[in-house]
mmCIF file of C-alpha atoms in Angstrom:
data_model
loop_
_atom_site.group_PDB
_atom_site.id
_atom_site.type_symbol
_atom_site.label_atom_id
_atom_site.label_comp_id
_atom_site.label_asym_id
_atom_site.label_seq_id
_atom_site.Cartn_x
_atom_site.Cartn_y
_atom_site.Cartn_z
ATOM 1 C CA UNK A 1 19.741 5.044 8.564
ATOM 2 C CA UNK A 2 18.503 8.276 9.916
ATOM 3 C CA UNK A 3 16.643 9.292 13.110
ATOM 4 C CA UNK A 4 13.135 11.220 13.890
ATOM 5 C CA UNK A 5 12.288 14.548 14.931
ATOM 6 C CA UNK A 6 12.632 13.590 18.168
ATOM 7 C CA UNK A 7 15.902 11.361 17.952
ATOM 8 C CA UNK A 8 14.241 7.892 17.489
ATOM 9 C CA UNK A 9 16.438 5.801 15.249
ATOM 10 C CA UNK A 10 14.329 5.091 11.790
ATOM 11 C CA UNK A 11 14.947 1.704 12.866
ATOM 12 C CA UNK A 12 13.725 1.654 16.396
ATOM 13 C CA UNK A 13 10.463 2.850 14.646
ATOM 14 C CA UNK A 14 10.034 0.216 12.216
ATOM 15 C CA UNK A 15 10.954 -2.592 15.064
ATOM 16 C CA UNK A 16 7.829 -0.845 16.871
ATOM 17 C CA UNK A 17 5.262 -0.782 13.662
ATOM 18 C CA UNK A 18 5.710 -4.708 13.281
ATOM 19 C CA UNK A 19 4.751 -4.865 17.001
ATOM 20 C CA UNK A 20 1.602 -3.177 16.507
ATOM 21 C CA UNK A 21 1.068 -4.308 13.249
ATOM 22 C CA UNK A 22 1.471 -8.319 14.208
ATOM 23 C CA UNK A 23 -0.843 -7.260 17.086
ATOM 24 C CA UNK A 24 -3.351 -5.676 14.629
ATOM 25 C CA UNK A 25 -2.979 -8.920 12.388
ATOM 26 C CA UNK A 26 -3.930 -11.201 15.791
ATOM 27 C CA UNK A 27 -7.465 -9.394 15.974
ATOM 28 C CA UNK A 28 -8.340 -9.333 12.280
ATOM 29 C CA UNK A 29 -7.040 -13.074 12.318
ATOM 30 C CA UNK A 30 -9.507 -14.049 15.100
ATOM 31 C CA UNK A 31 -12.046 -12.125 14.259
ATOM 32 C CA UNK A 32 -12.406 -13.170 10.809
ATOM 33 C CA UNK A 33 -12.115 -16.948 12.389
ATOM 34 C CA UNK A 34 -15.610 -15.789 14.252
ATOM 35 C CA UNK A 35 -17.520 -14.257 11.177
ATOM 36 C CA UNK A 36 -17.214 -10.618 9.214
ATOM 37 C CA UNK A 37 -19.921 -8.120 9.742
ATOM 38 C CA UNK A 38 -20.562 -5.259 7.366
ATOM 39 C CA UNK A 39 -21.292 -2.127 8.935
ATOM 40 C CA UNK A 40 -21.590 0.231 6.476
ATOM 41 C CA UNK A 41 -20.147 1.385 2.871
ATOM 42 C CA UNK A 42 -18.284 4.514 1.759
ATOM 43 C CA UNK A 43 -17.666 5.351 -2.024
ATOM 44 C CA UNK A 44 -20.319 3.385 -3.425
ATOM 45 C CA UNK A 45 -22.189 0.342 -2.523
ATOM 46 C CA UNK A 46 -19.417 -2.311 -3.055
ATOM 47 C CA UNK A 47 -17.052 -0.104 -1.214
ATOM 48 C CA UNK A 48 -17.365 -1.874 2.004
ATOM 49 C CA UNK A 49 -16.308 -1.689 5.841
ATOM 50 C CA UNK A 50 -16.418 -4.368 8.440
ATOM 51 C CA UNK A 51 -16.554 -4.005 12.750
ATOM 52 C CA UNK A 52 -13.159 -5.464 11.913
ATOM 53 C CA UNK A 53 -11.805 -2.670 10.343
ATOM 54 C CA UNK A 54 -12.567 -0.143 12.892
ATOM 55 C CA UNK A 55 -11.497 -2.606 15.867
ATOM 56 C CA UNK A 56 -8.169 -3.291 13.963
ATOM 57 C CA UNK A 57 -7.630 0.693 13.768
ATOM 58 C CA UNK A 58 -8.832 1.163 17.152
ATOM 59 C CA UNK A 59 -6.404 -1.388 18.556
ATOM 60 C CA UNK A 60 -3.389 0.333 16.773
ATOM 61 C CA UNK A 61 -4.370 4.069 17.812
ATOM 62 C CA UNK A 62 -4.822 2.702 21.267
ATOM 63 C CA UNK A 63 -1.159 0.704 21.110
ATOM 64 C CA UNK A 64 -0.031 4.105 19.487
ATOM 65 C CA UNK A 65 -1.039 6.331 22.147
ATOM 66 C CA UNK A 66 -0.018 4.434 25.386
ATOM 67 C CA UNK A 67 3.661 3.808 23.047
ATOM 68 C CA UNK A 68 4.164 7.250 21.498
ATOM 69 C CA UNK A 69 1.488 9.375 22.953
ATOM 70 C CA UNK A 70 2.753 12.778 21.371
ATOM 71 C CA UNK A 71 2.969 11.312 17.270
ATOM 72 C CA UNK A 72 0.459 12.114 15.069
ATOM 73 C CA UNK A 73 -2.306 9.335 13.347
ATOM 74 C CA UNK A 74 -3.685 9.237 10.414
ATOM 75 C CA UNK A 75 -6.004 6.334 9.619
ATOM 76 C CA UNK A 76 -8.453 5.375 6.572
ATOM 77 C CA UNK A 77 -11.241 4.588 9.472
ATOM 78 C CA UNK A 78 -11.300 7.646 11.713
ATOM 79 C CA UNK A 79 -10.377 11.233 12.015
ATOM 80 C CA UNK A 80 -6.216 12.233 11.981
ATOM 81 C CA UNK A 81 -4.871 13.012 15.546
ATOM 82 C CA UNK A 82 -2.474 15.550 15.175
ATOM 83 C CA UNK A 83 0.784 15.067 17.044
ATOM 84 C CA UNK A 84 3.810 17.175 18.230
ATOM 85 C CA UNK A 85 6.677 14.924 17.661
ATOM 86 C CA UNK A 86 7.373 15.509 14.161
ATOM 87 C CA UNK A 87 6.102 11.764 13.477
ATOM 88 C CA UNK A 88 3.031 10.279 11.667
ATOM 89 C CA UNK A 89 1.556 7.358 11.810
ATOM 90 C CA UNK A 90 -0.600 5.913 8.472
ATOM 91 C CA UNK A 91 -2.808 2.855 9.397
ATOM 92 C CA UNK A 92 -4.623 1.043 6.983
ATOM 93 C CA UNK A 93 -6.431 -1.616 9.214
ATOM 94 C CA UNK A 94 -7.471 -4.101 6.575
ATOM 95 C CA UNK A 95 -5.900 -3.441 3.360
ATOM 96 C CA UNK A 96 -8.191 -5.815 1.402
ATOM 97 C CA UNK A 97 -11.579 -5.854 2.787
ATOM 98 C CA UNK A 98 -13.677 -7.496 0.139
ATOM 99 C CA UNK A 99 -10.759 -10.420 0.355
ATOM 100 C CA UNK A 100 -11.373 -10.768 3.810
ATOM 101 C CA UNK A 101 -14.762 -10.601 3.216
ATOM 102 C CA UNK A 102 -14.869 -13.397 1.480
ATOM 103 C CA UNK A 103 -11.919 -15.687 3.092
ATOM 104 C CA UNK A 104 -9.941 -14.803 0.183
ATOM 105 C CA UNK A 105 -6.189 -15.028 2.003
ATOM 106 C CA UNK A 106 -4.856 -12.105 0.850
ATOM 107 C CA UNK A 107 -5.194 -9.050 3.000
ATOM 108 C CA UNK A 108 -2.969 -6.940 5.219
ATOM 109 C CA UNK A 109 -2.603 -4.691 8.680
ATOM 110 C CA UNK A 110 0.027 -2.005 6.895
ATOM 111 C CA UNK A 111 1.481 0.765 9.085
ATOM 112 C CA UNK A 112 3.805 3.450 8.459
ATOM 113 C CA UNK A 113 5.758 5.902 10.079
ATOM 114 C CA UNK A 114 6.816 9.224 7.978
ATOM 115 C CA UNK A 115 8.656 12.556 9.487
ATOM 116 C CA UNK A 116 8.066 15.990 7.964
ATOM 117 C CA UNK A 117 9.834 16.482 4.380
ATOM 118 C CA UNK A 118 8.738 19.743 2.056
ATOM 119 C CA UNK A 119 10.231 17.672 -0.642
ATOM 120 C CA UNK A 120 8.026 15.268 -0.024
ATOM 121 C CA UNK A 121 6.945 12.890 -3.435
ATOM 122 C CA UNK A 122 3.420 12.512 -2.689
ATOM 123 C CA UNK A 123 3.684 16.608 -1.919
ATOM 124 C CA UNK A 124 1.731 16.395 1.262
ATOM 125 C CA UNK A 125 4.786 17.837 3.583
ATOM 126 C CA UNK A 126 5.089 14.021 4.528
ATOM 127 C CA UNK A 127 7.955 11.241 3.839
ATOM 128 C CA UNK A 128 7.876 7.217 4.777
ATOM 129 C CA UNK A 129 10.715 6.177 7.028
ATOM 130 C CA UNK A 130 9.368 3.160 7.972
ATOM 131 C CA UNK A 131 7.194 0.023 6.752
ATOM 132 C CA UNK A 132 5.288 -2.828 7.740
ATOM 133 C CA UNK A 133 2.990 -5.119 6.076
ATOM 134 C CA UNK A 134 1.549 -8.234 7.557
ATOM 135 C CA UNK A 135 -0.111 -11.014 5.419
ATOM 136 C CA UNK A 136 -3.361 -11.372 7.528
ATOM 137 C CA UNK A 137 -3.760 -14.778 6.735
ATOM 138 C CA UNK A 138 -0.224 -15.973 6.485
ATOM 139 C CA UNK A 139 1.189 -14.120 8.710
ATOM 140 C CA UNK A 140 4.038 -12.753 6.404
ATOM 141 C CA UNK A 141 6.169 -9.781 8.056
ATOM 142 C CA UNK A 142 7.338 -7.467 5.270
ATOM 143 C CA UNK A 143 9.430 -4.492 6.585
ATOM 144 C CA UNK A 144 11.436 -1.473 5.849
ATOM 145 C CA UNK A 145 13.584 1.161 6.633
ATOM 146 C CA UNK A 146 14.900 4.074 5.063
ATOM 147 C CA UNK A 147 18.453 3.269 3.758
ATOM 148 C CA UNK A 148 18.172 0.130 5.516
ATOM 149 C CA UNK A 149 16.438 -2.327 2.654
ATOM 150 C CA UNK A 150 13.362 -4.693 2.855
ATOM 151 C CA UNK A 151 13.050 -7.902 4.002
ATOM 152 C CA UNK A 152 10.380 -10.510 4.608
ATOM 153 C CA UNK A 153 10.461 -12.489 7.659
ATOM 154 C CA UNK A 154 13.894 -10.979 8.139
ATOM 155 C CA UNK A 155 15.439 -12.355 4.547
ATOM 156 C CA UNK A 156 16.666 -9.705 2.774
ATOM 157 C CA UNK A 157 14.184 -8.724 -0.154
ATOM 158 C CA UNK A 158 15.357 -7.645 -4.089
ATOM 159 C CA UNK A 159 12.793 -6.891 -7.129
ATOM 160 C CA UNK A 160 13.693 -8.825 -10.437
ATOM 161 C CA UNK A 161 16.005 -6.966 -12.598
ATOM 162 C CA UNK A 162 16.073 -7.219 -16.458
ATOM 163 C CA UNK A 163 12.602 -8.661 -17.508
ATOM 164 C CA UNK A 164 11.893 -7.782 -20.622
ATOM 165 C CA UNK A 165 8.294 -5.921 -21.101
ATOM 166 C CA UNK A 166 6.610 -9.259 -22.627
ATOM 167 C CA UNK A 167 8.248 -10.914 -19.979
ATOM 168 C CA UNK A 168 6.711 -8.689 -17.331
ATOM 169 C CA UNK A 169 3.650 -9.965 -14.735
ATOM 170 C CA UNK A 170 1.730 -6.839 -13.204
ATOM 171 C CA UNK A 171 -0.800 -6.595 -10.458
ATOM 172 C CA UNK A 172 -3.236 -4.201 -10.681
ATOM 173 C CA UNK A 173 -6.560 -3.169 -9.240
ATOM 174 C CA UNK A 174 -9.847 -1.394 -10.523
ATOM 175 C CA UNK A 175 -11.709 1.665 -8.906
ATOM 176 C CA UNK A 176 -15.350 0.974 -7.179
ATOM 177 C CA UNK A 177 -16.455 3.806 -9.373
ATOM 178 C CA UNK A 178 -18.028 1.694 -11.989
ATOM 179 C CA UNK A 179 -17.206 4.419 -15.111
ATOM 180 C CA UNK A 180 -13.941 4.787 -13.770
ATOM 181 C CA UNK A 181 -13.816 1.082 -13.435
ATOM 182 C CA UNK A 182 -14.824 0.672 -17.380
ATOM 183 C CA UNK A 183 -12.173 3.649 -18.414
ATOM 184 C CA UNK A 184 -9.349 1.524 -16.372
ATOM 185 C CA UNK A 185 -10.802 -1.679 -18.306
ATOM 186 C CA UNK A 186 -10.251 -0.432 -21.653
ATOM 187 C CA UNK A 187 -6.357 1.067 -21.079
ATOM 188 C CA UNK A 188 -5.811 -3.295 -19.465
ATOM 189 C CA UNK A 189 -6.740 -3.966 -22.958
ATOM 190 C CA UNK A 190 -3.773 -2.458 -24.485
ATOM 191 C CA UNK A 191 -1.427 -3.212 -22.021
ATOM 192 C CA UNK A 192 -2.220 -6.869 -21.644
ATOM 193 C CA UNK A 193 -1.190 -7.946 -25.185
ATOM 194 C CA UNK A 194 2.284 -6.370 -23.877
ATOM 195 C CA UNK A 195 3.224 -7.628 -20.998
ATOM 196 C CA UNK A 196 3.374 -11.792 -19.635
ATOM 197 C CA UNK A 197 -0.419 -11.393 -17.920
ATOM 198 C CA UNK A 198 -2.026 -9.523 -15.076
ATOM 199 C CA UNK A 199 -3.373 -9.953 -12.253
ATOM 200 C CA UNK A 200 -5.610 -8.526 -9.781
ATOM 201 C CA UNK A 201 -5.164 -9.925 -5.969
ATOM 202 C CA UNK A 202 -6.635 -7.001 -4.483
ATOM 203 C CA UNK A 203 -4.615 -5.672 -1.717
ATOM 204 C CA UNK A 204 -2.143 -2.890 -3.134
ATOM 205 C CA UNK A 205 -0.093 -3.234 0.164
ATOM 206 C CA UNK A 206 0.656 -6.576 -0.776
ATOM 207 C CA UNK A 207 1.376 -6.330 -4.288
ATOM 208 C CA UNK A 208 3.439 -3.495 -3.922
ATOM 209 C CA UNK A 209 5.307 -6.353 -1.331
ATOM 210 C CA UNK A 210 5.294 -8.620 -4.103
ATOM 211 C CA UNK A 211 7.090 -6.757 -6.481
ATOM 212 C CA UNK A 212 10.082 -6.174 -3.718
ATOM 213 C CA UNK A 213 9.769 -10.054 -3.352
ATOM 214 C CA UNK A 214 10.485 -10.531 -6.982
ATOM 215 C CA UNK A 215 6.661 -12.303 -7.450
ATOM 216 C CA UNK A 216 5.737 -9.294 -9.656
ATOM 217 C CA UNK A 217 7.307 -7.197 -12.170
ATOM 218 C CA UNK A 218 5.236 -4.021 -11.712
ATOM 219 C CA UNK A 219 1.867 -2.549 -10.100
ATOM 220 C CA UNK A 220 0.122 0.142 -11.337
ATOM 221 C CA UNK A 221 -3.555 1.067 -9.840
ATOM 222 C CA UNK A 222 -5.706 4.632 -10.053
ATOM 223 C CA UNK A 223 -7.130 6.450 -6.840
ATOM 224 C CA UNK A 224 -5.290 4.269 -4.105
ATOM 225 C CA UNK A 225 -4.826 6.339 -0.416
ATOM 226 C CA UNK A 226 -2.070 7.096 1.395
ATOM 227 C CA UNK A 227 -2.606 4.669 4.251
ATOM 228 C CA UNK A 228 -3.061 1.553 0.881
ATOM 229 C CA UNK A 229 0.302 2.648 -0.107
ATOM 230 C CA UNK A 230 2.478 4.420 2.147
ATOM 231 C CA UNK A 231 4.357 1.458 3.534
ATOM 232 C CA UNK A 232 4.072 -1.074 0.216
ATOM 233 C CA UNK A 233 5.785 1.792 -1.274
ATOM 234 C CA UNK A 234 8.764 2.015 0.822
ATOM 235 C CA UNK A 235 9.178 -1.817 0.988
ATOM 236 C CA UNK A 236 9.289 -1.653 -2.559
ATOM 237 C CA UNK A 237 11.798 0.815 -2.739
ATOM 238 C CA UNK A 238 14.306 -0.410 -0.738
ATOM 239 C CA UNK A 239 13.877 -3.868 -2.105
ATOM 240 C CA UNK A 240 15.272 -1.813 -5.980
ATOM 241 C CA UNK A 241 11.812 -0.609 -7.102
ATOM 242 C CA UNK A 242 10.801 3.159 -8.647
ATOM 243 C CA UNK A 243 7.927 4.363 -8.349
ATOM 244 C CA UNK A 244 5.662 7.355 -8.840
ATOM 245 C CA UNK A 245 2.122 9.320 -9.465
ATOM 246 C CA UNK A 246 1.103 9.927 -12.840
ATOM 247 C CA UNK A 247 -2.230 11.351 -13.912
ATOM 248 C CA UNK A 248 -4.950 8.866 -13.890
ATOM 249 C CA UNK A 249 -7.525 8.138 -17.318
ATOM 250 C CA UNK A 250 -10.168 8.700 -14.148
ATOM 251 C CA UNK A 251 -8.898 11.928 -12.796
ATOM 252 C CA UNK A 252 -7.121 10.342 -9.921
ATOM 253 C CA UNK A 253 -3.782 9.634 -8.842
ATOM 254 C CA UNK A 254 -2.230 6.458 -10.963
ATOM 255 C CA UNK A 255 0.598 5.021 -8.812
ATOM 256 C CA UNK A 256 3.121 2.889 -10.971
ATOM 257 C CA UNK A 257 5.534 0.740 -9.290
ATOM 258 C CA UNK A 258 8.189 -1.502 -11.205
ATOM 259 C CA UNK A 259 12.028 -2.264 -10.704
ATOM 260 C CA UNK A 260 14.028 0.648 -10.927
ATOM 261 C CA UNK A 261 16.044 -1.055 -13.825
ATOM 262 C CA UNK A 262 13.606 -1.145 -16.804
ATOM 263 C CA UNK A 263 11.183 1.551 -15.157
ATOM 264 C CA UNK A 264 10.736 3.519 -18.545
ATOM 265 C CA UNK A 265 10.148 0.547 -20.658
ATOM 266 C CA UNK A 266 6.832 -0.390 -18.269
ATOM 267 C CA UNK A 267 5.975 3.343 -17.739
ATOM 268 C CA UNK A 268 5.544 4.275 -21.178
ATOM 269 C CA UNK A 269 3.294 0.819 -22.228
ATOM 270 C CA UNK A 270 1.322 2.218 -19.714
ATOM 271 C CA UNK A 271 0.923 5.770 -20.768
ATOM 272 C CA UNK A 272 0.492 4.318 -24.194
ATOM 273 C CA UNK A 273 -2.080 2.015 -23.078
ATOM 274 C CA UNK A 274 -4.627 4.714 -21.816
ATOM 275 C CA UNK A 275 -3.829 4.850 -18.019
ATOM 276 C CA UNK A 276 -3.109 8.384 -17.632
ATOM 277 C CA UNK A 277 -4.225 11.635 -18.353
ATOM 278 C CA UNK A 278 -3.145 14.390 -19.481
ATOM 279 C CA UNK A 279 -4.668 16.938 -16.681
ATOM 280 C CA UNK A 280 -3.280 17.032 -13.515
ATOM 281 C CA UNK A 281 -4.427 14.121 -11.248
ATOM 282 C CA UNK A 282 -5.893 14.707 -7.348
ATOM 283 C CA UNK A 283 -5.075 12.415 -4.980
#
């Protein structure tokens, strides 16, 4: 395992996201106990955000800023703080609104910590060291470190290995872009005849968990954001997953996640299936 910029151990990091993260979980936990309020929408009408939402973010930038007051934030509720230590911070306060909306118990706090990398795979100058995830409603711990593994409630996570495709259960999730949302609709229908069945739980955080877990055998969804992915992605990862961006049908980004054994088999019955594009996809 490697260390920061500034000489904290990758580890040290992660042991400080599920922290803040747990602490982040607390509020959205009692808060949701007390009622949700809807405060406004963003990419379309069903695209929603809660008080909740912007307290759970402000809790973690304030946590953030008395703890590591000279990293750098970037959050899917306000405006990036740009820090000097050579360490980020992505916070996705609620991943899974509309579950949380409606009591659905399936929605996280994720949070995690990247250091500068021009080889970066999402090509942003940015790579994830460090991962949490926290089941709102369970209060499952998923974590991660670079070259350190996964685990869940501090058992050691591993993906499922040698599913066959027809064999194979994938999450997914849709776009609030209703077109988009029909495009994405049509490529399910030639993948599902493929694959075991699909599902849509609607938190990506969490089903990128659950296929590290083993409760999945692939994810695949078109136009998530770095702060829905950035630590599911590394928890997957290190638990034996691949995963990538392909060019979305939509003209998005189409992350694909699957165990790292049988990737190509679940990669190309999606590419067959209509998911992707062949232009260049933007983030």
């Amino acid at each position: 395992m490697g260390r920061a910029p500034d000489g904290t151990p990758y580890a040290d990091l992660r042991d400080l996201a599920s922290g803040v993260a747990l602490q982040a979980a607390g509020l959205v936990r009692r808060e949701r106990a007390v009622g949700v309020e809807v405060t406004s929408t963003k990419t379309s009408s069903i695209d929603i955000v809660t008080a909740t939402d912007r307290a759970s973010e402000a809790l973690v930038r304030d946590l953030l800023g008395r703890l590591r007051p000279d990293d750098g934030v970037v959050g899917e509720e306000d405006d990036p703080r740009a820090g000097t230590s050579g360490v980020r911070w992505v916070v996705d306060p609620i991943d899974g609104t509309v579950n949380f909306l409606y009591g659905i118990p399936q929605y996280a706090v994720s949070l995690a910590v990247q250091v500068p990398d021009a080889e970066s795979p999402l090509g942003d100058g940015w790579r994830t060291v460090a991962g949490v995830v926290v089941n709102v409603a369970t209060g499952e711990l998923f974590e991660a470190v670079e070259g350190g593994g996964a685990r869940r409630g501090g058992v050691p996570l591993e993906v499922r290995r040698d599913v066959p495709l027809a064999q194979r259960l994938v999450l997914t999730g849709f776009s609030y872009d209703a077109e988009q949302r029909r495009r994405q609709a049509e490529a399910l229908v030639g993948l599902l005849p493929q694959v075991r069945d699909v599902r849509r739980m609607g938190s990506a955080a969490l089903d990128l968990c659950a296929v590290a877990a083993g409760q999945a055998d692939a994810y695949l969804e078109e136009g998530t954001r770095l702060w829905d992915h950035a630590a599911g992605v590394l928890v997957a990862r290190e638990a034996g997953a691949r995963w990538e961006l392909l060019p979305g049908v939509g003209g998005r980004a189409l992350l694909l996640c699957a165990p790292a054994r049988g990737y190509d088999e679940i990669r190309d019955a999606v590419v067959a299936a209509g998911f992707t594009a062949t232009e260049p996809s933007a983030e």
